[in-house]
XYZ file of C-alpha atoms in Angstrom:
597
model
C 53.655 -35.205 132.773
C 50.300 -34.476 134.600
C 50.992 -31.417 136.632
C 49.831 -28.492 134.972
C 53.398 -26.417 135.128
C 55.320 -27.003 131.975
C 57.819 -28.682 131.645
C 60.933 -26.696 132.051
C 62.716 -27.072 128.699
C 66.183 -27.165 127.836
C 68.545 -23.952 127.303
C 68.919 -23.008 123.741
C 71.373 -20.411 122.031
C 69.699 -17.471 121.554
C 70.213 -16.101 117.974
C 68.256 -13.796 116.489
C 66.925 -15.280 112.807
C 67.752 -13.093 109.841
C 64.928 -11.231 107.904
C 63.758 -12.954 104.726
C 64.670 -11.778 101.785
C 64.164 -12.623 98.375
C 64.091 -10.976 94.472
C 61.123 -13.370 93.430
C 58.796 -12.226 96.052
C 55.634 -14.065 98.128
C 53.564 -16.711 96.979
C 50.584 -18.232 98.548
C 49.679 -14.791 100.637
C 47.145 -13.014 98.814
C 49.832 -10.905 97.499
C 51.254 -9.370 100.838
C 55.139 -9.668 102.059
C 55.345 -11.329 104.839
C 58.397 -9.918 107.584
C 59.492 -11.904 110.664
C 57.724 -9.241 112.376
C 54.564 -10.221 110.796
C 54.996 -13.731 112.282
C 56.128 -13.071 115.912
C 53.769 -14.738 118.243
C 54.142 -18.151 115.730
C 56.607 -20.747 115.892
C 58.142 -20.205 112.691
C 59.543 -23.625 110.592
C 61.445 -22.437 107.416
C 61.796 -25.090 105.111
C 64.432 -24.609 102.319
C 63.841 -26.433 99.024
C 64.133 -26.437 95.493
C 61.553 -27.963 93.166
C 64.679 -30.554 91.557
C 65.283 -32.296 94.823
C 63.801 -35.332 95.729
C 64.251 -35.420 98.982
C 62.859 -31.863 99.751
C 59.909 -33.288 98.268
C 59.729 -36.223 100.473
C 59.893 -33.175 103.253
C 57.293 -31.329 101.939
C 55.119 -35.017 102.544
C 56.342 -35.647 106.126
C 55.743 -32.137 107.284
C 51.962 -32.066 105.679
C 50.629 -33.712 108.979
C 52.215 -31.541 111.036
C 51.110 -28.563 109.570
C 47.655 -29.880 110.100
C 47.858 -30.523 113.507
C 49.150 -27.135 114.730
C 47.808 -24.892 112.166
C 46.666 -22.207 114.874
C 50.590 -21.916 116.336
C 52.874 -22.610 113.403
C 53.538 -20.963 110.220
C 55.815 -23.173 107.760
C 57.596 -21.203 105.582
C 59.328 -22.359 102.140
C 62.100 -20.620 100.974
C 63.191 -21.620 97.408
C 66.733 -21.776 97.005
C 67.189 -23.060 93.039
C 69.878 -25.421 92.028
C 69.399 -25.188 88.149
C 68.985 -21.805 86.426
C 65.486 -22.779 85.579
C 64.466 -22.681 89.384
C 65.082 -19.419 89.286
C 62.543 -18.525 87.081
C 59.671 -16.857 88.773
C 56.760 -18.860 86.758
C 58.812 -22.389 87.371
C 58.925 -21.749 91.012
C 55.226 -20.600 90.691
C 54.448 -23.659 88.938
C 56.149 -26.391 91.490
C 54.459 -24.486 94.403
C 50.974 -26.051 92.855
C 52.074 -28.900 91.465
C 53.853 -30.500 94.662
C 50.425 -28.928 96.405
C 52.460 -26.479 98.841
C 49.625 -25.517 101.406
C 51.720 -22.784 103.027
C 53.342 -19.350 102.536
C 56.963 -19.480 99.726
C 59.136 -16.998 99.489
C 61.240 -17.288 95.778
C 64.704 -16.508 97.066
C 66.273 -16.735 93.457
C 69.363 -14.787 94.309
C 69.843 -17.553 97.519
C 70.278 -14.227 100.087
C 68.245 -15.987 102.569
C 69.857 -19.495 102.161
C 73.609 -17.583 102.432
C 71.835 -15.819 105.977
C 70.957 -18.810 107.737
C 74.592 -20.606 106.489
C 72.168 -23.373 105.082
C 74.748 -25.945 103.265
C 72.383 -28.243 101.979
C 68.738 -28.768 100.165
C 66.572 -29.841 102.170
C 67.347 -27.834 105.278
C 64.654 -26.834 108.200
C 65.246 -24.084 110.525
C 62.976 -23.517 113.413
C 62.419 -19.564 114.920
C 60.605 -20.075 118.109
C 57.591 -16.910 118.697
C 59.793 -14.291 120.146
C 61.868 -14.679 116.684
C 65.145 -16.721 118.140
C 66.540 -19.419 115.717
C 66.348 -22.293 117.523
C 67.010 -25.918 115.824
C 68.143 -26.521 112.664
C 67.812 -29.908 110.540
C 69.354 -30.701 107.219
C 67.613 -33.966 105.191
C 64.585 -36.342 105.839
C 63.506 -38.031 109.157
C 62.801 -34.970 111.408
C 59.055 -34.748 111.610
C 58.776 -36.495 114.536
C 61.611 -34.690 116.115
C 60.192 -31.059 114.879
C 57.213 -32.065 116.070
C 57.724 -33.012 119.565
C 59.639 -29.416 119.844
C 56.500 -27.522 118.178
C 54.665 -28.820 121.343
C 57.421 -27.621 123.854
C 57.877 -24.500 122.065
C 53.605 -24.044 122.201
C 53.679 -25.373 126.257
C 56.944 -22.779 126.973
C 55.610 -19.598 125.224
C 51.953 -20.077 125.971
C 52.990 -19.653 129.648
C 54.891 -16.600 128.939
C 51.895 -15.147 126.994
C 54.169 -15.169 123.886
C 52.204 -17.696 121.806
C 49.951 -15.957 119.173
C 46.997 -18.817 117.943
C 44.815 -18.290 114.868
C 44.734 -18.310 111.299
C 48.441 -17.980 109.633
C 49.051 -15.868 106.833
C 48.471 -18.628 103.901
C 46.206 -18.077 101.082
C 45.182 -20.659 98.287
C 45.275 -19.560 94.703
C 42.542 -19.683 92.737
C 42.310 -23.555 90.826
C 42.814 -23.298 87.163
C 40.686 -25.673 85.182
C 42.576 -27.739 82.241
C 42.300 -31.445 81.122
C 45.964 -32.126 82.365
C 47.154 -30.676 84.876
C 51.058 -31.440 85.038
C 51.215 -34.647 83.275
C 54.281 -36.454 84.045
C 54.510 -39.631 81.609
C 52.584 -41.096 78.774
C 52.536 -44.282 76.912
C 50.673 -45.724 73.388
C 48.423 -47.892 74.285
C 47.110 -50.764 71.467
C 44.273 -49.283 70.521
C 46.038 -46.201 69.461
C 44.956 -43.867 72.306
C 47.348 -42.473 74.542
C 47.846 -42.934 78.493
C 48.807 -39.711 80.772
C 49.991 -40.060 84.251
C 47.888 -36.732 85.793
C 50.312 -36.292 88.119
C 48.923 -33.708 90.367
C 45.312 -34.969 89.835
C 46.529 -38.202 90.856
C 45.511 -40.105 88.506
C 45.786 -41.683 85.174
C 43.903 -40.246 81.926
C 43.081 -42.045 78.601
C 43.133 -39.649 75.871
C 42.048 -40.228 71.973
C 45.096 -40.842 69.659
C 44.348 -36.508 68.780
C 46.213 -36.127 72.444
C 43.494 -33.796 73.615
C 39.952 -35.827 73.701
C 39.462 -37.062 77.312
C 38.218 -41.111 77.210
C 38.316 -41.219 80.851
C 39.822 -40.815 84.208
C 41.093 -43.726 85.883
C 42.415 -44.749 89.623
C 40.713 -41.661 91.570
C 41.756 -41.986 94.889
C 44.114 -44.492 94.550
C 47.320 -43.153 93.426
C 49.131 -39.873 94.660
C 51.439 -38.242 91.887
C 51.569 -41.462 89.454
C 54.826 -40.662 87.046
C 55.515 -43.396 84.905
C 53.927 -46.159 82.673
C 55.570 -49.674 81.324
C 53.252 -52.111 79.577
C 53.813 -55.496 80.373
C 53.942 -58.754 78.131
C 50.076 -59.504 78.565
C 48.984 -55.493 77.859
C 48.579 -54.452 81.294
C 50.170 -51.419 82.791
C 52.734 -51.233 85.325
C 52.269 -47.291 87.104
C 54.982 -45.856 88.956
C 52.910 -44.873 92.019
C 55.540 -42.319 93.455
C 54.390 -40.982 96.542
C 53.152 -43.755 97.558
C 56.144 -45.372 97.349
C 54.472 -48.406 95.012
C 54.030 -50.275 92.195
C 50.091 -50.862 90.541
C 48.736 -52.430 87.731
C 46.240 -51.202 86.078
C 44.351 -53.158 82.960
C 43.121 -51.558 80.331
C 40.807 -54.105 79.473
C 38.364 -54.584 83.221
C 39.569 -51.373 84.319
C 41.274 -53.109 87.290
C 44.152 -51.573 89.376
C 46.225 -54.052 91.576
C 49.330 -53.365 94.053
C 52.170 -55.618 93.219
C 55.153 -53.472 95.090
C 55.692 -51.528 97.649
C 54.076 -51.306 101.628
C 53.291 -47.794 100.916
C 55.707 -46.900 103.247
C 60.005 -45.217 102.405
C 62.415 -47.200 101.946
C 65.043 -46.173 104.405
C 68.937 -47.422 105.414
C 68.965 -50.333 107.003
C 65.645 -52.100 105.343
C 65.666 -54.711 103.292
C 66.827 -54.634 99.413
C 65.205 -57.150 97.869
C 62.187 -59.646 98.284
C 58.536 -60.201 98.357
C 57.907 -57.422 96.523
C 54.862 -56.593 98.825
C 57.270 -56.961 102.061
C 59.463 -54.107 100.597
C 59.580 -50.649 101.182
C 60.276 -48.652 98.407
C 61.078 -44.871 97.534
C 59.356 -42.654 94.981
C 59.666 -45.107 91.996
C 59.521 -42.364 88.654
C 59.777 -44.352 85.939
C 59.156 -47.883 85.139
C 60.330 -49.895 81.720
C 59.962 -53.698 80.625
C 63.810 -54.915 80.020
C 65.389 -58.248 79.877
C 62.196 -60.157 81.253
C 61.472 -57.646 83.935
C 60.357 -54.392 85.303
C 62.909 -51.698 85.669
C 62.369 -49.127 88.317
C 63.868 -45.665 88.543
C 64.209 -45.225 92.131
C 64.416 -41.918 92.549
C 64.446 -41.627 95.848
C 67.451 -43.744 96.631
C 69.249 -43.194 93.746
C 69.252 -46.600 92.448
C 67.943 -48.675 90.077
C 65.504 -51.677 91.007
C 63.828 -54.918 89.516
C 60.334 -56.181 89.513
C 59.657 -59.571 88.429
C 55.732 -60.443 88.324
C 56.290 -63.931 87.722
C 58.080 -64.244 90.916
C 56.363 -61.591 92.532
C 59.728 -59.993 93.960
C 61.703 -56.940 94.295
C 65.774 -55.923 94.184
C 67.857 -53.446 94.181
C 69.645 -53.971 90.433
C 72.115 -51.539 90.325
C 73.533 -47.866 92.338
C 75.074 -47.589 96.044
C 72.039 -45.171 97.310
C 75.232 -42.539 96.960
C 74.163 -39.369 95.305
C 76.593 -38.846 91.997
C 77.902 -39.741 88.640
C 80.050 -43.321 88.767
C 80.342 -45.574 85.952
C 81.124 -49.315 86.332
C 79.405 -52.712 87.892
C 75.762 -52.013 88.490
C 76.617 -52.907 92.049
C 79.115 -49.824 92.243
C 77.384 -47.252 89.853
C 76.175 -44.220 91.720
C 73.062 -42.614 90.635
C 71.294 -39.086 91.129
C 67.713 -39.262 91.035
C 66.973 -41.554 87.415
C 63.895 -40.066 87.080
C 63.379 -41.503 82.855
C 63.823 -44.486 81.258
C 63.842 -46.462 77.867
C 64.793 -49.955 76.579
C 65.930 -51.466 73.653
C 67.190 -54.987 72.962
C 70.635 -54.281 74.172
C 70.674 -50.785 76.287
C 68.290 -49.547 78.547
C 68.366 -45.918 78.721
C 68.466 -43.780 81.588
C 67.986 -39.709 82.373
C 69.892 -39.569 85.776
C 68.300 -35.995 85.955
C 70.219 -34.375 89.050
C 73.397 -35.085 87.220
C 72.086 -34.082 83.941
C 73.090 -36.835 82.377
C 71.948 -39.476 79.724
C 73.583 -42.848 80.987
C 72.221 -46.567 80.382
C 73.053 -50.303 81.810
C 74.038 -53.049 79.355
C 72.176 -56.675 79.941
C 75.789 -57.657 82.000
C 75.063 -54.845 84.428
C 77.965 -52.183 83.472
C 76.895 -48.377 83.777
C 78.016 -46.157 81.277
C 77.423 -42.415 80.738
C 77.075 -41.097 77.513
C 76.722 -37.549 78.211
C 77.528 -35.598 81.777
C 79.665 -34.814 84.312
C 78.431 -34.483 87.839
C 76.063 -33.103 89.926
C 77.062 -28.942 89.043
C 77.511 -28.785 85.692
C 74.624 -28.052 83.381
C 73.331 -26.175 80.665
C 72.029 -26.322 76.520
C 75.354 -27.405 74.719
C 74.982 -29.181 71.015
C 77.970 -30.830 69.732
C 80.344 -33.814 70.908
C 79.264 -36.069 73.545
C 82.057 -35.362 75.817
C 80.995 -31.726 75.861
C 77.151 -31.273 75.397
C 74.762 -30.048 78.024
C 71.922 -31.069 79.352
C 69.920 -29.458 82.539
C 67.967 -31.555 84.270
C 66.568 -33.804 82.046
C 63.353 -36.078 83.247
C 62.566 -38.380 80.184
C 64.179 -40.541 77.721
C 62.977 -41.960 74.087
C 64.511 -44.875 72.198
C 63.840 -44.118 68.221
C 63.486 -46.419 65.856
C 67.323 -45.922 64.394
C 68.932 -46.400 67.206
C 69.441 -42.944 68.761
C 67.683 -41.384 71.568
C 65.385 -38.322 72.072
C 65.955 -36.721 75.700
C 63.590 -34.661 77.592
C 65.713 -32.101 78.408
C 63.044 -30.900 81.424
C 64.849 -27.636 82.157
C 65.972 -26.583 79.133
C 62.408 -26.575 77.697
C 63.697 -28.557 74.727
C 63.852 -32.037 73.346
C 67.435 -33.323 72.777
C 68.782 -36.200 70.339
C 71.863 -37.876 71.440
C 73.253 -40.526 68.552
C 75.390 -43.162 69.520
C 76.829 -44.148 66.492
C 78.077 -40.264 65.889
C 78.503 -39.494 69.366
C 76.936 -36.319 68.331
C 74.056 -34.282 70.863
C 71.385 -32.356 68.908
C 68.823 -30.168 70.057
C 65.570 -31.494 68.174
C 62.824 -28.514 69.761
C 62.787 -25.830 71.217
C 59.952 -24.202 73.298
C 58.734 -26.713 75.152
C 57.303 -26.029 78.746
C 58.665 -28.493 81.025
C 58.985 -31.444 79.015
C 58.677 -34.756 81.391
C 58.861 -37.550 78.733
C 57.823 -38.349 74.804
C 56.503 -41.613 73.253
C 56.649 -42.362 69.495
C 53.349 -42.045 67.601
C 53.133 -43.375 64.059
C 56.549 -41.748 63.014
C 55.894 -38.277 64.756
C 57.117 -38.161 68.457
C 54.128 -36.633 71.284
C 55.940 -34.681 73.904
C 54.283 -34.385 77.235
C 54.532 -30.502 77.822
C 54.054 -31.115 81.744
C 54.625 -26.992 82.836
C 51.829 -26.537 79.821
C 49.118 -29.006 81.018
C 48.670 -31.097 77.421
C 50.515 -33.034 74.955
C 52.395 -31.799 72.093
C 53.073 -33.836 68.552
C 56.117 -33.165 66.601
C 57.635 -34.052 63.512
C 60.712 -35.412 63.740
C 63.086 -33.149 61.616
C 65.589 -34.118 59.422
C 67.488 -31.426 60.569
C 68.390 -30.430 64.557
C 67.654 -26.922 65.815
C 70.245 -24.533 66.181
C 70.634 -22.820 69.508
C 73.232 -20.696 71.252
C 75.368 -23.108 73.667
C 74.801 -21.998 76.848
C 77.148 -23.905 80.061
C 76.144 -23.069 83.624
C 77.779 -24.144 87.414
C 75.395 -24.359 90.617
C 75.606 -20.827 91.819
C 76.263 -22.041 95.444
C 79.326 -19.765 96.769
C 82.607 -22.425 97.614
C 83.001 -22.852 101.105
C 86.827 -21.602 101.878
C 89.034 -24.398 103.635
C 92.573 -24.148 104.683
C 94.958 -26.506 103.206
C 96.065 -29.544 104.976
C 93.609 -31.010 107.348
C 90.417 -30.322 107.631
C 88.386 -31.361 110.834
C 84.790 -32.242 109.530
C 82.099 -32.426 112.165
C 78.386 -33.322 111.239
C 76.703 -32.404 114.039
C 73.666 -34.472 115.631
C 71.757 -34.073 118.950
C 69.026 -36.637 119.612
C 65.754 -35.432 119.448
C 63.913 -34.387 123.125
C 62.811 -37.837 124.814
C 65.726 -40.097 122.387
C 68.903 -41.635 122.730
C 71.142 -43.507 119.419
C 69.805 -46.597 118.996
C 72.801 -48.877 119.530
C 70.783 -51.908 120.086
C 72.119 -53.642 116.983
C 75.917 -51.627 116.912
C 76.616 -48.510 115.706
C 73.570 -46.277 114.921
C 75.417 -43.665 113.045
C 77.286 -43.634 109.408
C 79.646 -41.330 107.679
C 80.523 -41.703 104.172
C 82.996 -39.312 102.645
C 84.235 -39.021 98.326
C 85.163 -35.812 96.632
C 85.059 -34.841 93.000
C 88.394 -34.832 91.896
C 88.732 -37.560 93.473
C 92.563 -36.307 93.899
C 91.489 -33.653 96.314
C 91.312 -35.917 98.792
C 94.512 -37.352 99.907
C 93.026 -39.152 103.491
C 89.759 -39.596 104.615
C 87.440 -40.744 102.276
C 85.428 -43.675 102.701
C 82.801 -45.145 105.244
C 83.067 -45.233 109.107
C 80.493 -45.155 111.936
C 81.684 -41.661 113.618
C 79.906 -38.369 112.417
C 83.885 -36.823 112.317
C 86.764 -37.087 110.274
C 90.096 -35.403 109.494
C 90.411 -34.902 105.994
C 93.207 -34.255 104.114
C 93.427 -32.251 101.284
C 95.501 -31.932 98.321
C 97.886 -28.854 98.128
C 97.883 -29.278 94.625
C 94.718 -28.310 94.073
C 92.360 -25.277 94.830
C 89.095 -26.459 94.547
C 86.689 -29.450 94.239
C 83.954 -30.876 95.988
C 82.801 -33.018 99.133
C 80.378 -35.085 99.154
C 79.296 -36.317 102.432
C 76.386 -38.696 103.464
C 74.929 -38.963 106.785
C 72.862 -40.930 108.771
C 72.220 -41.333 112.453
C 69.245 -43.514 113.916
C 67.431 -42.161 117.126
C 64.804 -44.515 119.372
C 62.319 -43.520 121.906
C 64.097 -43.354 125.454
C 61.874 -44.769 127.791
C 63.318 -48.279 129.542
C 59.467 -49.460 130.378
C 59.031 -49.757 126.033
C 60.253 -52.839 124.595
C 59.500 -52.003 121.667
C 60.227 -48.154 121.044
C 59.604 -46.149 118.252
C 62.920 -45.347 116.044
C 63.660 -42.692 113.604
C 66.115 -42.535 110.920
C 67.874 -38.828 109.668
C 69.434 -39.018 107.179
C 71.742 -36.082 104.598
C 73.568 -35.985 101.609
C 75.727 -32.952 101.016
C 77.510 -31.507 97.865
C 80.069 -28.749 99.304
C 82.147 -27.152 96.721
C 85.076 -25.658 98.262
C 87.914 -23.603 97.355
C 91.480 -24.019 99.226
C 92.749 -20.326 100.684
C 95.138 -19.614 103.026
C 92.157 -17.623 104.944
C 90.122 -20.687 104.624
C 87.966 -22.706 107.890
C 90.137 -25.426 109.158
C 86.944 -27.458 110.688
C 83.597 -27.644 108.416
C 80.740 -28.154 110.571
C 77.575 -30.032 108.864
C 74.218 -29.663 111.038
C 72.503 -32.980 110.520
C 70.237 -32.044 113.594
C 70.450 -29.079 116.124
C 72.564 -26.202 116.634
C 76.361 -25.909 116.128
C 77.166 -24.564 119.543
């Protein structure tokens, strides 16, 4: 519009936001609290996260423009709501807030009080408080920067014509830079000559060490890469990088000191684009570790949950095994489910994988069949030696192939590195004290552990005999949602963003897809439809369990004149535990985008 009267904007529930509360305190103010009071006059985005999650990292990226742009009128807010035990730990929380490069005020909510105020079901979650302190939009997953961002600039037009809008400098503070060599390192190979190569990952780029682990050679790829994770060496010496936020695959040789891009448009991979070919045609989505198997490079798609191919020869890309559903499923590569491989490692007949949100250490055999060797699912976790079927793991980001056939796991949040042997089906727990530890590469019969939480390398003998700790088993501490038995009405609720409409130029622009863990608790329902409802019906016989639910609706520009309109995809993938009460909800309401009215 041209006139100078805003626009009048659309009614919203009026709810007053909750206070925010948490044990761990403020970072990134200086040292102050900050109250809701302190921020009226802003628009007000809380973003709830936790360090583990993938996709409230990919968040953290799409918002960084935004925050730019309107720095005088909005204050974004993080509010850490930990998963694992070890995100509730005040110096881990401390430590992802620098090395993700989070440019705005966190509050470390370890006890979740402020997650269980705002009813938040699901990681990432937005919540927008407009300047008079009124909650007014809330967004669960990726894919609503644009849609934030056109109500940031109604919310600015509306209260700067009531005199309600408050510009100038937010409440943010940097902390002072610490200087180290490393600063958290994610993955590290041995290169030929002996010396060692460190993905820098918050440095963004790539360092060549000495084979002590410590003397700096040099610093490669400045400017080029953004949080490079991990390394493969291919047939002819080069190195394949895992370029992760920018969704891409480079080469870099040793030799010239050349870096190429072979994969990747730089852009996410999102539902609905393609899964396989040129490989620089195809979208990927934060690729985390990269090995050489069976004639090809591996990918850990993290991002998707999946597992894809690179083939240099024939300079493609495909999706090689996982469903892009979040979870532990063995079977076909083409059914496997995945959550977030972030760590892999080949030998002649396994190739290795840390699926880290499940805890698990799994692999794929060369017919494509995905097994688990130790894990359950996406809530249990902790530091348990013993039998496969029982041991713990909690989070783990890295995995080693030794030379006798076991494997040495980087058990990331734990702080220890792990030994799981196949042939005794036995777990062991190899080291303890270990800050973060992201992966470890085999140097002439010791093993070098990259201590990513301590900036540096670390080399270890391997001992003949495992450490001995006290088994320790944990759950997610996210309180069960109580259902009634019977049938339960599930709504995910989604309102186009101002100035959109479903695309439904090409059918149906929304998808539900709907599992549980047992899968016994659900006795109707499950499976994969096109409307964002579903009855459910639950098993009497049992009192508790788990959803899972994936959305994903697709939203275009509504103006008839554009034939071409921009489109935007949002997209969620929930974990609900619930527990079956007499007292329970009988309709569970999942805000993809907007308000539950």
């Amino acid at each position: 519009m041209n006139d100078s009267t805003p626009a009048t904007p659309p009614r919203r529930a009026r709810v007053r936001a909750p206070e925010l509360i948490g044990k761990g305190g403020w970072l990134n103010t200086g040292g102050d609290d900050l109250t809701l009071a302190d921020l009226r006059g802003k628009i007000v985005l809380l973003d709830f996260w936790t360090f583990c999650c993938v996709n409230c990292l990919h968040v953290l990226d799409e918002l960084r423009e935004l925050e730019e742009k309107h720095r005088d009128t909005l204050v974004i807010v993080g509010v850490h709501s930990p998963k694992f035990v070890h995100e509730a730990e005040h110096q881990a929380v401390v430590d992802a807030v620098e090395r993700y490069e989070v440019h705005h005020p966190v509050l470390d909510d370890p006890e979740l009080a402020t997650w269980k105020q705002y009813a938040v079901r699901a990681w990432p979650t937005l919540v927008v408080i407009d300047p008079e302190g009124y909650v007014v939009a809330q967004h669960a997953g990726e894919g609503h920067a644009n849609a934030i961002r056109t109500l940031v600039e109604e919310l600015e037009a509306e209260h700067e014509a009531k005199g309600t809008l408050r510009r100038g400098d937010g409440p943010y503070v940097a902390p002072e830079p610490v200087a180290t060599d490393l600063r958290f390192p994610g993955k590290a190979i041995l290169l030929p000559s002996g010396n060692l190569l460190v993905s820098d990952t918050t440095r963004h780029q790539l360092v060549e060490l000495e084979a002590d682990g410590e003397t700096v050679v040099r610093r490669i790829g400045d400017g080029v890469f953004r949080e490079p994770q991990g390394l493969a060496q291919l047939p002819d010496g080069r190195i394949v990088v895992a370029d992760t936020v920018n969704h891409a695959l480079r080469v870099f040789d040793p030799e010239s000191g050349a870096i190429e891009l072979v994969a990747g448009t730089g852009k996410q991979w999102w539902q609905g684009s393609p899964t396989s070919g040129p490989a620089l045609d195809v979208d990927l989505s934060s690729p985390w570790d990269v090995a050489w198997w069976q004639g090809k490079v591996w990918i850990a798609m993290a991002g998707v949950h999946q597992l894809w191919t690179y083939d240099p020869e024939a300079g493609t890309v495909e999706v090689a095994a996982g469903t892009t559903n979040e979870g532990l499923v063995d079977g076909p590569a083409a059914e496997a489910w995945f959550a977030q491989p972030s760590g892999l490692s080949a030998t002649d007949d396994r190739l290795w994988i840390a699926d880290s949100e499940t805890s698990s250490l799994r692999w794929i055999d060369p017919e494509g069949v995905v097994r688990t060797a130790v894990g359950t699912g996406l809530f249990d976790f902790g530091h348990r030696d013993g039998a496969a079927g029982q041991a713990l793991f909690q989070h783990p980001l890295g995995v080693t192939a030794l030379p006798d056939g076991s494997v040495a796991v980087s058990d990331t949040y734990n702080h220890a590195l792990r030994r799981y042997d196949p042939a005794t089906g036995e777990v062991t727990t190899l080291a303890t004290d270990l800050r973060e530890p992201s992966d470890a590469v085999l140097v002439d019969g010791d093993i070098v552990v990259v201590e990513s939480a301590r900036h540096r390398l670390t080399r270890l003998r391997l001992p003949e005999e495992a450490v001995r700790v006290e088994a320790v088993a944990h759950r997610t501490k996210r309180e069960a949602t109580e259902v009634a038995p019977g049938r339960l009405r599930l709504d995910v609720v989604f309102q186009a963003p101002t100035g959109q409409k479903l695309d439904e130029r090409y059918g149906p622009s929304t998808r539900l897809l709907v599992s549980s863990t047992p899968p016994e608790l659900l006795l109707g329902g499950e499976g994969t439809g096109t409307d964002l409802f579903r009855e459910l019906d639950l098993n009497p016989e049992l009192t508790e369990g788990v959803l899972h639910v994936s959305a994903m609706a697709a939203s275009c520009d509504d103006d008839p004149a554009n034939e071409y309109p921009a489109c935007h995809v949002h997209q969620q993938d929930w974990g609900v535990p619930v527990k079956i009460t007499t007292t329970g909800i009988a309709r569970l309401p999942l805000i993809l985008a907007g308000m539950d009215d």
